[in-house]
PDB file of C-alpha atoms in Angstrom:
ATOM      1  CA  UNK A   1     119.086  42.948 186.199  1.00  0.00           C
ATOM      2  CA  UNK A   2     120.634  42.079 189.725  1.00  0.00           C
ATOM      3  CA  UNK A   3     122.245  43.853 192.270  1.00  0.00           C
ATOM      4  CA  UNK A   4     125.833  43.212 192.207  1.00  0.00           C
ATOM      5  CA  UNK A   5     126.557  41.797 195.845  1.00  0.00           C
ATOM      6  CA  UNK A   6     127.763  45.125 197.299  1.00  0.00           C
ATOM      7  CA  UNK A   7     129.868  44.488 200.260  1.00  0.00           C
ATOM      8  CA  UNK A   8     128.018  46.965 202.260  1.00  0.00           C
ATOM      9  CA  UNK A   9     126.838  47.504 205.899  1.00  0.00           C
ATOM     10  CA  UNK A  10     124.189  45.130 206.695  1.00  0.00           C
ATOM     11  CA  UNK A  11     121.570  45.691 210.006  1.00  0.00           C
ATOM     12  CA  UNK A  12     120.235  42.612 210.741  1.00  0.00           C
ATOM     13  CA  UNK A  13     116.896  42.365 212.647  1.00  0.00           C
ATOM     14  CA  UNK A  14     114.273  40.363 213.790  1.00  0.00           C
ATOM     15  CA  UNK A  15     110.709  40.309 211.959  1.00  0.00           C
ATOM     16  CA  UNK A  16     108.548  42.208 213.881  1.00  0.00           C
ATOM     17  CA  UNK A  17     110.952  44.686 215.064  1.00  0.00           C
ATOM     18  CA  UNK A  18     111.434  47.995 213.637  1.00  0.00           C
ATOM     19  CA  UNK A  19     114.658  49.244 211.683  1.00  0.00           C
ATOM     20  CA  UNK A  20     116.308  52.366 211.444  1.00  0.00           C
ATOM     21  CA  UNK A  21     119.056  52.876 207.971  1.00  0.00           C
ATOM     22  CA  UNK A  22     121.111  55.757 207.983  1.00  0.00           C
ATOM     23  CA  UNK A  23     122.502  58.125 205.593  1.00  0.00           C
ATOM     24  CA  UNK A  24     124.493  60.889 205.537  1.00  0.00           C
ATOM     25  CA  UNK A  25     124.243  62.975 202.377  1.00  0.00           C
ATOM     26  CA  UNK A  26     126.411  65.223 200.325  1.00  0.00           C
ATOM     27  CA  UNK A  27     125.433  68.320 199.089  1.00  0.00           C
ATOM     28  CA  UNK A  28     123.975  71.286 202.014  1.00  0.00           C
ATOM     29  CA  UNK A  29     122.131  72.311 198.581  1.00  0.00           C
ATOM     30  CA  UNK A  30     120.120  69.795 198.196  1.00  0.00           C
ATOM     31  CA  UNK A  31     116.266  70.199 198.008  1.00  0.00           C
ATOM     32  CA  UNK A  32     114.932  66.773 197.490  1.00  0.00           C
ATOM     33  CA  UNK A  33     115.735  63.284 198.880  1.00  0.00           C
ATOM     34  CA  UNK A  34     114.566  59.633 198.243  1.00  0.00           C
ATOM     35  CA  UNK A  35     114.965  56.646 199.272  1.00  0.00           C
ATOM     36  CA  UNK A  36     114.781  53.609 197.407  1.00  0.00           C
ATOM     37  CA  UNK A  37     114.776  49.786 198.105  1.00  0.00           C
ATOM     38  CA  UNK A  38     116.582  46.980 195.400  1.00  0.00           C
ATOM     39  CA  UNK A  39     115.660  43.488 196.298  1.00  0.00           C
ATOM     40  CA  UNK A  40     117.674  40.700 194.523  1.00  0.00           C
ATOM     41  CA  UNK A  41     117.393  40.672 190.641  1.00  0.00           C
ATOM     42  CA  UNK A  42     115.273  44.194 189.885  1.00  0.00           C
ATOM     43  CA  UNK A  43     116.319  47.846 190.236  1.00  0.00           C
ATOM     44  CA  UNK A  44     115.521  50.073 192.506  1.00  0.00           C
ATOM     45  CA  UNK A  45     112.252  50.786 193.740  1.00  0.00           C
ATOM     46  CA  UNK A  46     110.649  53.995 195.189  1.00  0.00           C
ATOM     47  CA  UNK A  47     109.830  53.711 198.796  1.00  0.00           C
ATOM     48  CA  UNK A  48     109.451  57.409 200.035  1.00  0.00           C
ATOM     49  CA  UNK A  49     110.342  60.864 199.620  1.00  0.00           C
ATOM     50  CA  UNK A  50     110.873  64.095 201.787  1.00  0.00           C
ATOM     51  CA  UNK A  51     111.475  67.721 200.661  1.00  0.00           C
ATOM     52  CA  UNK A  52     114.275  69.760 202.285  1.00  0.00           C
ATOM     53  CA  UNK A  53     111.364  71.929 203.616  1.00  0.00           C
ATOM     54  CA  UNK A  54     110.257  69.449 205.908  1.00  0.00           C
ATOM     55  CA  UNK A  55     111.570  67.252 209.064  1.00  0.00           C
ATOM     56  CA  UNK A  56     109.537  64.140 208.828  1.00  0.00           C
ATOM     57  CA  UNK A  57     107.258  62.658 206.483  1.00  0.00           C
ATOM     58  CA  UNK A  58     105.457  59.226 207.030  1.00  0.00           C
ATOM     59  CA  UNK A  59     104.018  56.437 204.281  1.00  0.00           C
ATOM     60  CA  UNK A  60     102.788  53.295 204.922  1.00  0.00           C
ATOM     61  CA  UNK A  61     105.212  51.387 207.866  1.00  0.00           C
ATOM     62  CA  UNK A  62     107.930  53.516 207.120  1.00  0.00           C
ATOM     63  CA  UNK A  63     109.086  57.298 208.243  1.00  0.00           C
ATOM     64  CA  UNK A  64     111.609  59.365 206.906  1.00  0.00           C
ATOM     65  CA  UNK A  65     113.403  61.832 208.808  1.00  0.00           C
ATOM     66  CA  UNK A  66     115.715  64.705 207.833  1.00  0.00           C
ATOM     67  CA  UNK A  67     118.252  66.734 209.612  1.00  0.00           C
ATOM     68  CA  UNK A  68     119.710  69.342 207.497  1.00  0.00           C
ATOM     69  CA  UNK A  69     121.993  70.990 210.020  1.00  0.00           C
ATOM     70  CA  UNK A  70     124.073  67.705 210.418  1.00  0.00           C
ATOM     71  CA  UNK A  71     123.046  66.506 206.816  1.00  0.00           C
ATOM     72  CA  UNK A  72     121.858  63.158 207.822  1.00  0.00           C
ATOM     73  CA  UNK A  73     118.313  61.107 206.449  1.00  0.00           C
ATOM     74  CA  UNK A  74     116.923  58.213 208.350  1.00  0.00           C
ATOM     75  CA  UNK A  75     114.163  55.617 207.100  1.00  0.00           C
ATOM     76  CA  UNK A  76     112.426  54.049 209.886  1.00  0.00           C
ATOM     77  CA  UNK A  77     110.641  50.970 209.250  1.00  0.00           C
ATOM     78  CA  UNK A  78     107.798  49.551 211.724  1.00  0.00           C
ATOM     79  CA  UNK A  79     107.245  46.110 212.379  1.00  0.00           C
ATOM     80  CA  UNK A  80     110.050  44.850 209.922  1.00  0.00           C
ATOM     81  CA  UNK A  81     108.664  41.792 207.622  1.00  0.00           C
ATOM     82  CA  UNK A  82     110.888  39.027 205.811  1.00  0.00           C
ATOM     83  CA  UNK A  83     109.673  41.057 202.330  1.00  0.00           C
ATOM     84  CA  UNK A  84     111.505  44.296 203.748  1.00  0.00           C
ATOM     85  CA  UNK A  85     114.759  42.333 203.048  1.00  0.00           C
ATOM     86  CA  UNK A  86     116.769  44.606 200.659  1.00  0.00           C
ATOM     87  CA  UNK A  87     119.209  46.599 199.949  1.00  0.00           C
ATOM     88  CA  UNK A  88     118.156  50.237 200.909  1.00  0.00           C
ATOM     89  CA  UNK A  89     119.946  53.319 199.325  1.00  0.00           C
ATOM     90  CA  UNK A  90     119.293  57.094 199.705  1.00  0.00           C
ATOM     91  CA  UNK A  91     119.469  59.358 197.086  1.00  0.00           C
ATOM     92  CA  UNK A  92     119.973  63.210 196.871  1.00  0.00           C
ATOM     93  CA  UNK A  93     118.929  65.776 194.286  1.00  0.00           C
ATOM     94  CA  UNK A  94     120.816  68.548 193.855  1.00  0.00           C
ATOM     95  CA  UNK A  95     119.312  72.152 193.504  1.00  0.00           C
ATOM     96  CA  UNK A  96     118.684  73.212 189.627  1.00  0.00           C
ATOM     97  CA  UNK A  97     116.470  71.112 188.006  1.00  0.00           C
ATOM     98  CA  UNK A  98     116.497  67.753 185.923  1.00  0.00           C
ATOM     99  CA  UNK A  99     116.215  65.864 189.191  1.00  0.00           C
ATOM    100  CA  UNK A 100     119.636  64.969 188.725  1.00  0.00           C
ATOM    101  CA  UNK A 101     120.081  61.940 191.695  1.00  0.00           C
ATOM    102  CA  UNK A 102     123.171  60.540 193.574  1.00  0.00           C
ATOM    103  CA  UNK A 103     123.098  57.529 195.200  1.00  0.00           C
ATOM    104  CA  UNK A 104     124.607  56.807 198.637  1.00  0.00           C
ATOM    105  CA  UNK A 105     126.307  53.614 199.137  1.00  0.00           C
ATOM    106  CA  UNK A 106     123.315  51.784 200.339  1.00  0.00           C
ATOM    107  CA  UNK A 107     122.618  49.545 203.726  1.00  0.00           C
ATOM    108  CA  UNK A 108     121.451  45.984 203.797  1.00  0.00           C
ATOM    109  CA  UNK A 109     118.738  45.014 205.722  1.00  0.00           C
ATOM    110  CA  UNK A 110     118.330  41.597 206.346  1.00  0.00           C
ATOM    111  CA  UNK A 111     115.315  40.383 208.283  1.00  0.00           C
ATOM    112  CA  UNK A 112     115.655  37.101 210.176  1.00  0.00           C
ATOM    113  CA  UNK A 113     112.247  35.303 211.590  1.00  0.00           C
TER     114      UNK A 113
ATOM    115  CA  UNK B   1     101.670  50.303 181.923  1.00  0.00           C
ATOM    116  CA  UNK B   2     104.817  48.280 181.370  1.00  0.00           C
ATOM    117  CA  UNK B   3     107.775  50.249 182.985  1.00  0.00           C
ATOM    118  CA  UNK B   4     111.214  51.083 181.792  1.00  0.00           C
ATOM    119  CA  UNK B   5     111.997  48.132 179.769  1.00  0.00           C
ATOM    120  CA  UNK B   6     115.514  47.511 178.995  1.00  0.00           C
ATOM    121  CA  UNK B   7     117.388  44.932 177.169  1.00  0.00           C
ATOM    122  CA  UNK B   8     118.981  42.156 177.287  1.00  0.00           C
ATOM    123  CA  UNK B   9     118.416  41.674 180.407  1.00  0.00           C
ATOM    124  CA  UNK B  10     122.032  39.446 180.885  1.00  0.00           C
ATOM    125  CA  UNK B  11     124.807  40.133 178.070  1.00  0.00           C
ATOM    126  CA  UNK B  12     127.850  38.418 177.772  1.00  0.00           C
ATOM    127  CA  UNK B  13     130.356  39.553 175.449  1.00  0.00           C
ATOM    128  CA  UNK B  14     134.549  39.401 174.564  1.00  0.00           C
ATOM    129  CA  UNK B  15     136.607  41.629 175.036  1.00  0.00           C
ATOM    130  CA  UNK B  16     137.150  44.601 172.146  1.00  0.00           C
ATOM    131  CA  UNK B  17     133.702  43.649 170.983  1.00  0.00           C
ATOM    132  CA  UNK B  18     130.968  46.972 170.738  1.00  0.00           C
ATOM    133  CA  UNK B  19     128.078  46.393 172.792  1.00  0.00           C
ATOM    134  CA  UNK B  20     124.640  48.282 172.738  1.00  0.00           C
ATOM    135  CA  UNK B  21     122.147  48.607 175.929  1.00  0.00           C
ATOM    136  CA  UNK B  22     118.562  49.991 174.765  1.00  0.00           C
ATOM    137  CA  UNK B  23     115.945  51.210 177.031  1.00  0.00           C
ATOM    138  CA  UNK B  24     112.341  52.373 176.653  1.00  0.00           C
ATOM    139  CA  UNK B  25     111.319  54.788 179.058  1.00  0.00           C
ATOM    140  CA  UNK B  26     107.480  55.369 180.710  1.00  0.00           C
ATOM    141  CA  UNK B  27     105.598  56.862 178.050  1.00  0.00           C
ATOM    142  CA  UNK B  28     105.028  60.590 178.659  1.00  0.00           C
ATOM    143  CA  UNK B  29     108.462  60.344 180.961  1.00  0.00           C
ATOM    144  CA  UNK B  30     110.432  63.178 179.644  1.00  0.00           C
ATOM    145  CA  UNK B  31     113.748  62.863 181.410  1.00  0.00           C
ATOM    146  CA  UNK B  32     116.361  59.745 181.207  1.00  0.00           C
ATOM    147  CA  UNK B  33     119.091  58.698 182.807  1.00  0.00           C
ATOM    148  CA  UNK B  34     121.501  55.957 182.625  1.00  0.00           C
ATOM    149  CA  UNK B  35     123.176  54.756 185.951  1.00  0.00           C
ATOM    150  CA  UNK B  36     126.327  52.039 186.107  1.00  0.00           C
ATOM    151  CA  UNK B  37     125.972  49.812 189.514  1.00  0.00           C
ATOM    152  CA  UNK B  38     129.105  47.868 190.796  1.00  0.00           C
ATOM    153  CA  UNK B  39     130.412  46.377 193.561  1.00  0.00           C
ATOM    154  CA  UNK B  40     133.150  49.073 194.422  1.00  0.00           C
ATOM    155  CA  UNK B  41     131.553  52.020 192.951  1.00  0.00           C
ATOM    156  CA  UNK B  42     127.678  51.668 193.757  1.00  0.00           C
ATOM    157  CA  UNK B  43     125.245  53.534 191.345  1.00  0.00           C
ATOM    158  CA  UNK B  44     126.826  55.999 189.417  1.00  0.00           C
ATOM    159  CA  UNK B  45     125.013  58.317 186.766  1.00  0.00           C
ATOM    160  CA  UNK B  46     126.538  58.175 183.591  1.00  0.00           C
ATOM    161  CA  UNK B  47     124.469  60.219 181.510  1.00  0.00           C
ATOM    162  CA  UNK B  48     121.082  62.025 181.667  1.00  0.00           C
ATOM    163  CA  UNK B  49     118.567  63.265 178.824  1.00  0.00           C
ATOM    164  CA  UNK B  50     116.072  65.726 179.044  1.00  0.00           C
ATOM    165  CA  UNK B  51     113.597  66.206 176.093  1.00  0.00           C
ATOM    166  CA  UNK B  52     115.919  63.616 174.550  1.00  0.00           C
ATOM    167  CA  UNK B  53     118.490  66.227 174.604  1.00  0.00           C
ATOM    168  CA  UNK B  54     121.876  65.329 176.640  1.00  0.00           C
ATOM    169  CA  UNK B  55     122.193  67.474 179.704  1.00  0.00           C
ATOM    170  CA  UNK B  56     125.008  66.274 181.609  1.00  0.00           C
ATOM    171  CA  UNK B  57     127.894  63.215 180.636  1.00  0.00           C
ATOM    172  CA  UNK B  58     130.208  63.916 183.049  1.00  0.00           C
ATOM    173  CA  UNK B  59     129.817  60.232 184.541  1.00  0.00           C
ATOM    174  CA  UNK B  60     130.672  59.195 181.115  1.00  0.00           C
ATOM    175  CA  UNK B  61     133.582  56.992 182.161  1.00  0.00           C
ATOM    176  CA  UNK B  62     135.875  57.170 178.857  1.00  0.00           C
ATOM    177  CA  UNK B  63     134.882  58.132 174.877  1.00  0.00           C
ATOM    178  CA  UNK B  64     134.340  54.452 174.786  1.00  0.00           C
ATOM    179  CA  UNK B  65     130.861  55.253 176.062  1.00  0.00           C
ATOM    180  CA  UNK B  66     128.312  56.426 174.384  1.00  0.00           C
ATOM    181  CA  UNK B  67     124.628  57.277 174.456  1.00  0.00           C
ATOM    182  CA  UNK B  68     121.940  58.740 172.343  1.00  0.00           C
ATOM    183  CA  UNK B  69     118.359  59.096 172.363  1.00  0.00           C
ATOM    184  CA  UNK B  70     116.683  59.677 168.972  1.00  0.00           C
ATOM    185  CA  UNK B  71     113.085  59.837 170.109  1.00  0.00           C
ATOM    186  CA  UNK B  72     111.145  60.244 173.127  1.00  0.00           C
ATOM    187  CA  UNK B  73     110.521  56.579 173.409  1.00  0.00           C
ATOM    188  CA  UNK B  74     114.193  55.144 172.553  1.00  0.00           C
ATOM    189  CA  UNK B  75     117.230  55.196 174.246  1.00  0.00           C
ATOM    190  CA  UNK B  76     120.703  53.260 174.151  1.00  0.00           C
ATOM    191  CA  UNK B  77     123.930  52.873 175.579  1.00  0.00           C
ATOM    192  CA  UNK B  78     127.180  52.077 173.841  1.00  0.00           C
ATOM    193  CA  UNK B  79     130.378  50.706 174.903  1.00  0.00           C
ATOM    194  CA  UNK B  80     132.840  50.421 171.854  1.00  0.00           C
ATOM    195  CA  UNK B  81     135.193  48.542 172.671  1.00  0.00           C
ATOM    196  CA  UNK B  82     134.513  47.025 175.647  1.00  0.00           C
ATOM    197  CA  UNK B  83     136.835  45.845 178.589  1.00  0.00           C
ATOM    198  CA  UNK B  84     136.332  43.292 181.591  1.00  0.00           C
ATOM    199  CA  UNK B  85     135.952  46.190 183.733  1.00  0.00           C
ATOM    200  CA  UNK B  86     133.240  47.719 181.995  1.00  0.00           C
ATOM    201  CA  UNK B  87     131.310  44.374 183.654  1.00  0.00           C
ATOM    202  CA  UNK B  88     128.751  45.930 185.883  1.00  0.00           C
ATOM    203  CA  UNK B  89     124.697  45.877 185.939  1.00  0.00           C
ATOM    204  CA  UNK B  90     123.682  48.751 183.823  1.00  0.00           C
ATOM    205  CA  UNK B  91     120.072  50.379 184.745  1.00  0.00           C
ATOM    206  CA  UNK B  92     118.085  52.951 182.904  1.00  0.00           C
ATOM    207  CA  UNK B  93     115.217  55.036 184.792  1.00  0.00           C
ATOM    208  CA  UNK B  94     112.553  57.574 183.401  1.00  0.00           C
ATOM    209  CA  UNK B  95     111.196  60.273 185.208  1.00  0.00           C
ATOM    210  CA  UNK B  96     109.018  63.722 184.500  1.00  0.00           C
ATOM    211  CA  UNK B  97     111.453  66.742 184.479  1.00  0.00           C
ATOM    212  CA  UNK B  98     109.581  68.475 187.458  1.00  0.00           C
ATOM    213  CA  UNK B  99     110.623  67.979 191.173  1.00  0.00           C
ATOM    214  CA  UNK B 100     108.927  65.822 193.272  1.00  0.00           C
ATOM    215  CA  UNK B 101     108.882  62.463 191.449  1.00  0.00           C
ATOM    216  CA  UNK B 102     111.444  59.448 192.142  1.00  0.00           C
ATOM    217  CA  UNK B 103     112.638  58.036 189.140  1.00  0.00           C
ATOM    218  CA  UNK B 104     111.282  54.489 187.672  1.00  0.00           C
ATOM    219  CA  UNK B 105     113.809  52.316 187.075  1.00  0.00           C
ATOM    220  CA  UNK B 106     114.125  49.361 184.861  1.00  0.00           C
ATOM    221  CA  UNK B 107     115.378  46.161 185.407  1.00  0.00           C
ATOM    222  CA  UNK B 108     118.773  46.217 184.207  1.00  0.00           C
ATOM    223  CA  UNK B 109     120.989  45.050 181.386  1.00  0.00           C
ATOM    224  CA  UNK B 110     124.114  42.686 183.539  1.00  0.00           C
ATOM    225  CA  UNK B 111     126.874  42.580 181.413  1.00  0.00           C
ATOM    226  CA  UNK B 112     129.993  41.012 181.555  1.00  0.00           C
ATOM    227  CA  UNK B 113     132.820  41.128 179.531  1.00  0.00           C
ATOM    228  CA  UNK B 114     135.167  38.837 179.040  1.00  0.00           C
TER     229      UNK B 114
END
């Protein structure tokens, strides 16, 4: 499996820096929101998730925010490393069960040394 | 433990041919879903089980798609008869039914029809 070479946005940044990827979401009924990283050749991975009950969560290196009146999710990555190199989608899931997800269109992220 | 395992992982077929995607999902995973990623469309779901029971197909592109799951371990995806712009890189994921888990994904099936 591969991902497809998705003409998407890319944010380019230096290792060592940190990155910010956006996303605006859908649904204002939404209680649950992921984000997930694809590197070349796999599927996507779990990075971190938030519940629509809270603002900010943090993991290891990397913070997700949430702003439910404008409906928009940030990750936040700290010191950026060449292995952070990725496509980086969001994902929604809306209210009712089955953790049904959509995807967002997904960001780029590619680290240069 | 091993994952969602899918296969093949690459597929290469002709046009009008039937094709057949399988997935295993994470033991003790109760809910499955299978998602089409392309370049113009991104990840879309196509179908999700829960309890191997189908819940929602409304991503089902056409009738020539199809999906089952017979047991809790077993899972496939049919396209009968395919079309070059059924092409895509097909994943499966597994996840417990209860909020609060991301899904595991496999690795994907790429097909490409010809």
């Amino acid at each position: 499996g591969e991902s497809v070479g998705l003409h998407l946005p890319t944010l380019s940044v230096q290792e060592g820096d940190n990155s910010i990827i956006n996303c605006a979401y859908s649904n204002s009924a939404s209680d649950y929101f992921i984000w997930y990283k694809q590197e070349s050749g796999k599927g996507p991975q779990f990075i971190i998730d938030i519940r629509s009950n809270m603002d900010k969560r943090q993991g290891q290196r990397v913070t997700v925010l949430l702003n439910k009146t404008v409906k928009h999710l940030s990750l936040q990555i700290a010191a950026t490393q060449p292995g952070d190199s990725a496509v980086y989608f969001c994902a929604e899931k809306t209210a009712g069960g089955y953790n049904k997800l959509i995807f967002g269109a997904g960001t780029r992220l590619a680290v240069h040394p | 433990d091993a994952g969602v395992i899918q296969s093949p992982r690459h597929e290469v077929t002709e046009m009008g041919q039937e094709v057949t995607l399988r997935c295993k999902p994470i033991s003790g995973h109760n809910s499955l879903f299978w998602y089409r990623q392309t370049m113009m469309r991104g990840l879309e779901l196509l179908i999700y089980f829960n309890n191997n029971v189908p819940i929602d197909d409304s991503g089902m592109p056409e009738d020539r798609f199809s999906a089952k799951m017979p047991n809790a371990s077993f899972s496939t995806l049919k396209i009968q008869p395919s079309e070059p712009r059924d092409s895509a890189v097909y994943f499966c994921a597994s996840t417990f039914p209860k909020a609060s888990y991301g899904y595991t994904f496999g690795s994907g099936t790429r097909l490409t029809v010809v």
